[in-house]
Amino acid sequence: MNNTILEIKNLKTYFHTEEGTVRAVDDVSFSIKDGEILGLVGESGCGKSVTSLSIMGLVPVPPGKIEGGQILFEGKDLLKMSEKELQKIRGDEITMIFQEPMTALNPVSRIGDQIAEVLEFHTDLDKKKRWEKAVEMIKLVGIPEPEKRARSYPHEMSGGMRQRIIIAMALIQNPSLLIADEPTTALDVTIQAQILDLIKKLNNQFHSAVLLITHDLSVIAENADRVVVMYAGKLVESADVKTLFNNPKHPYTKGLLKSIPILGKPDKKLHIIRGTVPNLIDLPPGCPFFNRCTEAMEKCENELPEIISLDNDGHLVRCHLYRQEHTT
């Protein structure tokens, strides 16, 4: 995993509304290597999904607009491509699993036809071959009776099956990058585990890089190689998964980790991060986590901390606590 497949540099995605400008993604940088699973974590409203939509070129314009930065996919800046050029990449080289499969599937079209439609746009295969490939993918994602299911409609399938169909559609072209945006939302715990195991298995099989977006750090612990933690549109910490869990640095990351239930200790009181994510229209001039932080200092209120490198292994943190100890 030495080759970088995606590199995001100083990405800024804003939404211009009547109330003001929402800085949903504000100067964010990270990269994903070939075959790697990168976890993108944070509470709702921290900018995770907007980051993924920016990569896919699906930010609604207006009110959204990418105000700056670069999104380099295999060395080419996606932000400089035309819509026609992006369409060739979307669904082929970069694919996405959306949060709610029922809204991503056409309710009046058969499952097999919807999967085959991806091949119709990106390949020269005839109708029969496209259908056969669709059935093959349904079988690959672990759905029994694939020929029968290919002729089914979305409402005839369970939530877990529909999510597997979305994964089949995402992987049918063997993409270089798969974006999984909260892929287990609204699924029960058993099905969640099956879906995550499937993504990891297919990651190993196809060697596709995966951007796994979630608010659940326990999901990251079991599935990711590296982690990026976002808060209020900014990257606040980034490290390999073992380092982040064994030696978290940012107070927000520490709070998230303390909030994870511990198996075998059902009576232990869960940690709560006080307050909520601030309004992104009217962010404070300093650290956006200031009002919720238990380790805040006076300068945190008025001075935004810079990203600091803590070691040579890529452990980054945006916090004044480490400013005196390390250089940027």
CSV table of C-alpha atoms in Angstrom, one decimal:
chain,number,residue,atom,x,y,z
A,1,MET,CA,0.0,0.0,0.0
A,2,ASN,CA,2.6,2.6,-1.1
A,3,ASN,CA,0.7,4.3,-3.9
A,4,THR,CA,-1.6,7.2,-3.1
A,5,ILE,CA,-4.9,6.8,-5.0
A,6,LEU,CA,-6.6,10.0,-3.6
A,7,GLU,CA,-5.1,13.1,-2.2
A,8,ILE,CA,-7.2,15.9,-0.9
A,9,LYS,CA,-5.4,19.2,-0.4
A,10,ASN,CA,-6.9,22.2,1.5
A,11,LEU,CA,-10.4,21.4,0.4
A,12,LYS,CA,-13.0,24.1,1.1
A,13,THR,CA,-16.7,23.4,0.4
A,14,TYR,CA,-19.1,26.1,1.5
A,15,PHE,CA,-22.9,26.5,1.3
A,16,HIS,CA,-24.1,30.1,0.7
A,17,THR,CA,-27.5,30.6,2.4
A,18,GLU,CA,-29.7,33.5,3.3
A,19,GLU,CA,-28.5,33.2,6.9
A,20,GLY,CA,-24.9,33.2,5.9
A,21,THR,CA,-22.0,31.0,4.6
A,22,VAL,CA,-21.8,27.5,6.0
A,23,ARG,CA,-18.2,26.3,6.0
A,24,ALA,CA,-19.0,22.6,5.8
A,25,VAL,CA,-15.5,21.5,4.8
A,26,ASP,CA,-12.9,24.1,5.7
A,27,ASP,CA,-9.3,23.6,4.6
A,28,VAL,CA,-9.2,19.8,4.9
A,29,SER,CA,-6.3,17.6,3.7
A,30,PHE,CA,-5.8,13.9,3.8
A,31,SER,CA,-4.8,11.0,1.4
A,32,ILE,CA,-5.8,7.4,0.8
A,33,LYS,CA,-3.4,4.7,-0.4
A,34,ASP,CA,-4.2,1.9,-2.9
A,35,GLY,CA,-6.0,-0.9,-1.1
A,36,GLU,CA,-6.3,1.0,2.1
A,37,ILE,CA,-9.4,1.5,4.3
A,38,LEU,CA,-9.4,5.0,5.7
A,39,GLY,CA,-11.9,5.8,8.4
A,40,LEU,CA,-13.5,9.3,8.4
A,41,VAL,CA,-15.1,10.0,11.8
A,42,GLY,CA,-17.0,12.7,13.6
A,43,GLU,CA,-20.5,13.6,14.9
A,44,SER,CA,-23.3,14.6,12.5
A,45,GLY,CA,-22.7,18.0,11.0
A,46,CYS,CA,-18.9,17.7,11.1
A,47,GLY,CA,-18.5,17.7,7.3
A,48,LYS,CA,-17.9,14.0,6.6
A,49,SER,CA,-20.7,13.5,4.0
A,50,VAL,CA,-20.0,16.8,2.3
A,51,THR,CA,-16.4,15.7,1.9
A,52,SER,CA,-17.5,12.5,0.1
A,53,LEU,CA,-19.9,14.5,-2.1
A,54,SER,CA,-17.1,16.9,-3.0
A,55,ILE,CA,-15.0,13.9,-4.1
A,56,MET,CA,-17.8,12.6,-6.2
A,57,GLY,CA,-18.6,16.0,-7.7
A,58,LEU,CA,-22.2,15.8,-6.3
A,59,VAL,CA,-22.3,19.0,-4.2
A,60,PRO,CA,-25.6,20.7,-5.1
A,61,VAL,CA,-24.8,24.0,-6.8
A,62,PRO,CA,-26.3,26.4,-5.6
A,63,PRO,CA,-26.2,26.7,-2.7
A,64,GLY,CA,-23.0,24.6,-2.4
A,65,LYS,CA,-19.7,25.6,-4.0
A,66,ILE,CA,-16.1,24.2,-3.7
A,67,GLU,CA,-14.2,27.4,-2.9
A,68,GLY,CA,-10.7,26.1,-3.0
A,69,GLY,CA,-8.3,23.2,-2.8
A,70,GLN,CA,-7.5,20.1,-4.9
A,71,ILE,CA,-8.9,16.6,-5.1
A,72,LEU,CA,-6.2,14.6,-6.8
A,73,PHE,CA,-7.4,11.1,-8.1
A,74,GLU,CA,-4.5,9.2,-9.5
A,75,GLY,CA,-2.7,12.5,-9.8
A,76,LYS,CA,-5.4,14.3,-11.7
A,77,ASP,CA,-7.4,17.1,-10.2
A,78,LEU,CA,-11.1,16.2,-10.2
A,79,LEU,CA,-12.1,19.8,-9.6
A,80,LYS,CA,-10.6,20.8,-13.0
A,81,MET,CA,-12.6,18.2,-14.9
A,82,SER,CA,-15.7,18.8,-16.9
A,83,GLU,CA,-19.0,17.1,-15.9
A,84,LYS,CA,-18.6,14.7,-18.9
A,85,GLU,CA,-15.1,13.7,-17.7
A,86,LEU,CA,-16.4,13.2,-14.1
A,87,GLN,CA,-19.2,11.0,-15.4
A,88,LYS,CA,-16.7,8.6,-16.9
A,89,ILE,CA,-15.0,8.3,-13.5
A,90,ARG,CA,-18.1,8.1,-11.3
A,91,GLY,CA,-19.5,4.6,-11.2
A,92,ASP,CA,-16.4,3.2,-12.8
A,93,GLU,CA,-13.2,4.2,-11.0
A,94,ILE,CA,-14.8,5.9,-8.0
A,95,THR,CA,-18.1,4.6,-6.6
A,96,MET,CA,-20.2,5.3,-3.6
A,97,ILE,CA,-22.4,3.4,-1.1
A,98,PHE,CA,-25.0,5.9,0.1
A,99,GLN,CA,-26.6,5.9,3.6
A,100,GLU,CA,-30.1,4.9,2.8
A,101,PRO,CA,-30.4,2.1,0.1
A,102,MET,CA,-34.1,2.6,-0.5
A,103,THR,CA,-33.6,6.2,-1.7
A,104,ALA,CA,-30.7,5.1,-3.9
A,105,LEU,CA,-32.7,2.4,-5.8
A,106,ASN,CA,-35.4,2.9,-8.3
A,107,PRO,CA,-38.6,1.4,-6.8
A,108,VAL,CA,-40.2,0.6,-10.2
A,109,SER,CA,-37.1,-1.1,-11.8
A,110,ARG,CA,-35.9,-4.6,-11.3
A,111,ILE,CA,-32.8,-5.1,-9.2
A,112,GLY,CA,-30.9,-6.8,-12.0
A,113,ASP,CA,-31.7,-4.0,-14.5
A,114,GLN,CA,-30.4,-1.4,-12.1
A,115,ILE,CA,-27.1,-3.2,-11.6
A,116,ALA,CA,-26.8,-3.9,-15.3
A,117,GLU,CA,-27.4,-0.2,-16.0
A,118,VAL,CA,-24.0,0.6,-14.6
A,119,LEU,CA,-22.4,-1.6,-17.2
A,120,GLU,CA,-24.5,-0.1,-20.0
A,121,PHE,CA,-23.0,3.3,-19.3
A,122,HIS,CA,-19.4,2.2,-18.8
A,123,THR,CA,-18.9,-0.9,-21.0
A,124,ASP,CA,-19.7,-2.3,-24.5
A,125,LEU,CA,-21.2,-5.5,-23.2
A,126,ASP,CA,-24.5,-6.6,-24.8
A,127,LYS,CA,-27.7,-6.8,-22.8
A,128,LYS,CA,-27.4,-10.6,-22.1
A,129,LYS,CA,-23.8,-10.2,-20.8
A,130,ARG,CA,-24.8,-7.3,-18.6
A,131,TRP,CA,-27.6,-9.3,-17.0
A,132,GLU,CA,-25.3,-12.2,-16.4
A,133,LYS,CA,-22.8,-10.0,-14.8
A,134,ALA,CA,-25.5,-8.4,-12.6
A,135,VAL,CA,-26.6,-11.9,-11.4
A,136,GLU,CA,-22.9,-12.8,-10.7
A,137,MET,CA,-22.5,-9.7,-8.5
A,138,ILE,CA,-25.7,-10.4,-6.6
A,139,LYS,CA,-24.3,-13.9,-5.8
A,140,LEU,CA,-20.9,-12.3,-4.9
A,141,VAL,CA,-22.4,-10.1,-2.2
A,142,GLY,CA,-24.0,-13.1,-0.5
A,143,ILE,CA,-27.6,-12.9,-1.6
A,144,PRO,CA,-29.2,-16.4,-2.1
A,145,GLU,CA,-31.1,-17.3,-5.3
A,146,PRO,CA,-29.4,-14.5,-7.3
A,147,GLU,CA,-31.3,-15.2,-10.5
A,148,LYS,CA,-34.6,-14.8,-8.6
A,149,ARG,CA,-33.5,-11.7,-6.8
A,150,ALA,CA,-32.3,-10.1,-10.0
A,151,ARG,CA,-36.0,-10.1,-11.1
A,152,SER,CA,-37.2,-8.6,-7.7
A,153,TYR,CA,-38.0,-5.0,-7.0
A,154,PRO,CA,-36.5,-3.1,-4.1
A,155,HIS,CA,-39.6,-3.3,-1.9
A,156,GLU,CA,-39.4,-7.1,-2.0
A,157,MET,CA,-36.1,-7.1,-0.3
A,158,SER,CA,-35.0,-6.5,3.3
A,159,GLY,CA,-32.9,-3.5,4.3
A,160,GLY,CA,-29.7,-5.6,4.5
A,161,MET,CA,-30.3,-7.1,1.1
A,162,ARG,CA,-30.9,-3.7,-0.4
A,163,GLN,CA,-27.6,-2.5,1.1
A,164,ARG,CA,-25.9,-5.5,-0.4
A,165,ILE,CA,-27.4,-4.6,-3.8
A,166,ILE,CA,-25.9,-1.1,-3.5
A,167,ILE,CA,-22.5,-2.6,-2.7
A,168,ALA,CA,-22.9,-4.9,-5.8
A,169,MET,CA,-23.6,-1.8,-8.0
A,170,ALA,CA,-20.6,0.0,-6.5
A,171,LEU,CA,-18.2,-2.9,-7.1
A,172,ILE,CA,-19.3,-4.2,-10.4
A,173,GLN,CA,-16.7,-2.2,-12.3
A,174,ASN,CA,-13.9,-3.0,-9.8
A,175,PRO,CA,-13.3,0.6,-8.8
A,176,SER,CA,-10.1,2.0,-7.5
A,177,LEU,CA,-11.9,3.9,-4.8
A,178,LEU,CA,-15.1,3.0,-2.9
A,179,ILE,CA,-16.7,5.6,-0.7
A,180,ALA,CA,-19.0,4.1,2.0
A,181,ASP,CA,-21.0,6.8,3.6
A,182,GLU,CA,-22.5,5.4,6.9
A,183,PRO,CA,-23.2,2.1,5.1
A,184,THR,CA,-24.9,0.5,8.1
A,185,THR,CA,-27.4,3.2,8.9
A,186,ALA,CA,-30.9,2.0,9.9
A,187,LEU,CA,-29.7,-1.7,9.9
A,188,ASP,CA,-29.9,-3.9,13.0
A,189,VAL,CA,-26.7,-4.9,14.7
A,190,THR,CA,-26.4,-8.4,13.2
A,191,ILE,CA,-26.9,-7.0,9.6
A,192,GLN,CA,-24.4,-4.2,10.3
A,193,ALA,CA,-21.7,-6.7,11.1
A,194,GLN,CA,-22.4,-8.7,8.0
A,195,ILE,CA,-22.3,-5.5,5.7
A,196,LEU,CA,-19.0,-4.4,7.3
A,197,ASP,CA,-17.5,-7.8,6.9
A,198,LEU,CA,-18.6,-7.9,3.3
A,199,ILE,CA,-17.0,-4.5,2.6
A,200,LYS,CA,-13.7,-5.7,4.2
A,201,LYS,CA,-13.8,-9.0,2.3
A,202,LEU,CA,-14.4,-7.3,-1.0
A,203,ASN,CA,-11.7,-4.7,-0.2
A,204,ASN,CA,-9.3,-7.6,0.1
A,205,GLN,CA,-10.6,-9.3,-3.0
A,206,PHE,CA,-10.8,-6.3,-5.4
A,207,HIS,CA,-8.0,-4.3,-3.7
A,208,SER,CA,-10.1,-1.2,-3.9
A,209,ALA,CA,-9.3,1.6,-1.5
A,210,VAL,CA,-12.2,2.4,0.8
A,211,LEU,CA,-13.2,5.7,2.4
A,212,LEU,CA,-15.3,4.5,5.3
A,213,ILE,CA,-17.4,7.3,6.8
A,214,THR,CA,-19.1,6.8,10.2
A,215,HIS,CA,-19.7,8.4,13.6
A,216,ASP,CA,-19.0,5.0,15.2
A,217,LEU,CA,-15.4,4.5,16.3
A,218,SER,CA,-16.0,0.9,17.2
A,219,VAL,CA,-16.6,0.3,13.5
A,220,ILE,CA,-13.4,2.1,12.7
A,221,ALA,CA,-11.4,0.0,15.2
A,222,GLU,CA,-12.4,-3.3,13.5
A,223,ASN,CA,-12.2,-2.2,9.9
A,224,ALA,CA,-9.9,0.8,9.2
A,225,ASP,CA,-6.2,1.0,8.6
A,226,ARG,CA,-6.0,4.8,9.3
A,227,VAL,CA,-8.3,7.3,10.8
A,228,VAL,CA,-9.2,11.0,10.1
A,229,VAL,CA,-11.2,12.7,12.8
A,230,MET,CA,-13.3,15.8,11.7
A,231,TYR,CA,-14.9,18.4,13.8
A,232,ALA,CA,-16.9,21.4,12.6
A,233,GLY,CA,-15.6,21.1,9.1
A,234,LYS,CA,-11.9,20.7,10.0
A,235,LEU,CA,-9.5,17.9,10.4
A,236,VAL,CA,-8.6,17.7,14.1
A,237,GLU,CA,-6.6,14.4,14.3
A,238,SER,CA,-5.2,11.8,11.9
A,239,ALA,CA,-3.2,8.6,12.6
A,240,ASP,CA,-3.1,4.9,12.0
A,241,VAL,CA,-5.8,3.1,13.8
A,242,LYS,CA,-3.7,1.5,16.5
A,243,THR,CA,-2.0,4.8,17.4
A,244,LEU,CA,-5.3,6.7,17.5
A,245,PHE,CA,-6.9,4.2,19.9
A,246,ASN,CA,-3.9,3.7,22.1
A,247,ASN,CA,-2.6,7.2,22.2
A,248,PRO,CA,-5.3,9.8,21.2
A,249,LYS,CA,-4.3,13.4,21.5
A,250,HIS,CA,-7.1,15.7,20.6
A,251,PRO,CA,-9.6,16.2,23.4
A,252,TYR,CA,-12.4,15.6,20.9
A,253,THR,CA,-10.9,12.2,19.9
A,254,LYS,CA,-10.5,11.3,23.6
A,255,GLY,CA,-14.1,12.2,24.2
A,256,LEU,CA,-15.3,10.0,21.3
A,257,LEU,CA,-13.3,7.1,22.5
A,258,LYS,CA,-14.6,7.4,26.1
A,259,SER,CA,-18.1,7.3,24.7
A,260,ILE,CA,-17.7,3.8,23.3
A,261,PRO,CA,-19.6,1.2,25.5
A,262,ILE,CA,-17.2,-1.4,27.0
A,263,LEU,CA,-18.1,-5.1,26.5
A,264,GLY,CA,-18.7,-6.8,29.8
A,265,LYS,CA,-19.3,-3.6,31.7
A,266,PRO,CA,-23.0,-2.7,31.0
A,267,ASP,CA,-23.3,-0.8,34.3
A,268,LYS,CA,-20.4,1.6,33.5
A,269,LYS,CA,-21.6,5.1,32.9
A,270,LEU,CA,-20.9,6.3,29.4
A,271,HIS,CA,-18.9,9.5,28.9
A,272,ILE,CA,-20.8,12.4,27.4
A,273,ILE,CA,-19.2,15.2,25.4
A,274,ARG,CA,-21.0,18.3,26.7
A,275,GLY,CA,-22.7,20.6,24.3
A,276,THR,CA,-23.2,20.3,20.5
A,277,VAL,CA,-21.4,20.9,17.3
A,278,PRO,CA,-21.3,24.7,16.8
A,279,ASN,CA,-23.3,26.5,14.1
A,280,LEU,CA,-21.0,26.5,11.1
A,281,ILE,CA,-22.3,29.9,10.0
A,282,ASP,CA,-21.0,31.6,13.1
A,283,LEU,CA,-17.9,29.8,14.2
A,284,PRO,CA,-15.8,31.2,17.0
A,285,PRO,CA,-12.5,32.8,15.9
A,286,GLY,CA,-10.5,30.2,17.9
A,287,CYS,CA,-10.8,26.4,18.2
A,288,PRO,CA,-14.3,25.3,17.3
A,289,PHE,CA,-14.2,22.8,20.1
A,290,PHE,CA,-13.4,25.4,22.7
A,291,ASN,CA,-16.8,25.6,24.4
A,292,ARG,CA,-17.0,21.8,24.8
A,293,CYS,CA,-13.3,21.1,25.7
A,294,THR,CA,-12.3,20.1,29.2
A,295,GLU,CA,-8.6,21.0,28.5
A,296,ALA,CA,-9.2,24.4,26.9
A,297,MET,CA,-6.8,27.3,27.6
A,298,GLU,CA,-7.3,31.0,27.2
A,299,LYS,CA,-5.8,31.2,23.7
A,300,CYS,CA,-8.1,28.4,22.5
A,301,GLU,CA,-11.0,30.9,22.5
A,302,ASN,CA,-9.4,33.4,20.1
A,303,GLU,CA,-6.6,31.6,18.1
A,304,LEU,CA,-7.3,28.7,15.7
A,305,PRO,CA,-4.6,26.0,16.3
A,306,GLU,CA,-2.5,24.8,13.4
A,307,ILE,CA,-2.1,21.2,12.4
A,308,ILE,CA,1.0,19.7,14.2
A,309,SER,CA,2.9,16.6,13.3
A,310,LEU,CA,3.6,14.5,16.4
A,311,ASP,CA,5.9,11.9,14.8
A,312,ASN,CA,7.3,10.5,11.5
A,313,ASP,CA,4.4,8.1,11.2
A,314,GLY,CA,1.8,10.6,10.2
A,315,HIS,CA,0.1,11.3,13.5
A,316,LEU,CA,-1.3,14.8,13.1
A,317,VAL,CA,-3.3,16.9,15.6
A,318,ARG,CA,-4.9,20.4,15.5
A,319,CYS,CA,-4.6,21.5,19.2
A,320,HIS,CA,-2.8,24.2,21.2
A,321,LEU,CA,-1.8,21.6,23.9
A,322,TYR,CA,1.0,20.3,21.7
A,323,ARG,CA,2.1,23.6,20.1
A,324,GLN,CA,5.1,24.1,22.4
A,325,GLU,CA,6.3,20.5,22.0
A,326,HIS,CA,6.4,20.1,18.2
A,327,THR,CA,6.9,22.1,15.0
A,328,THR,CA,4.4,22.1,12.2
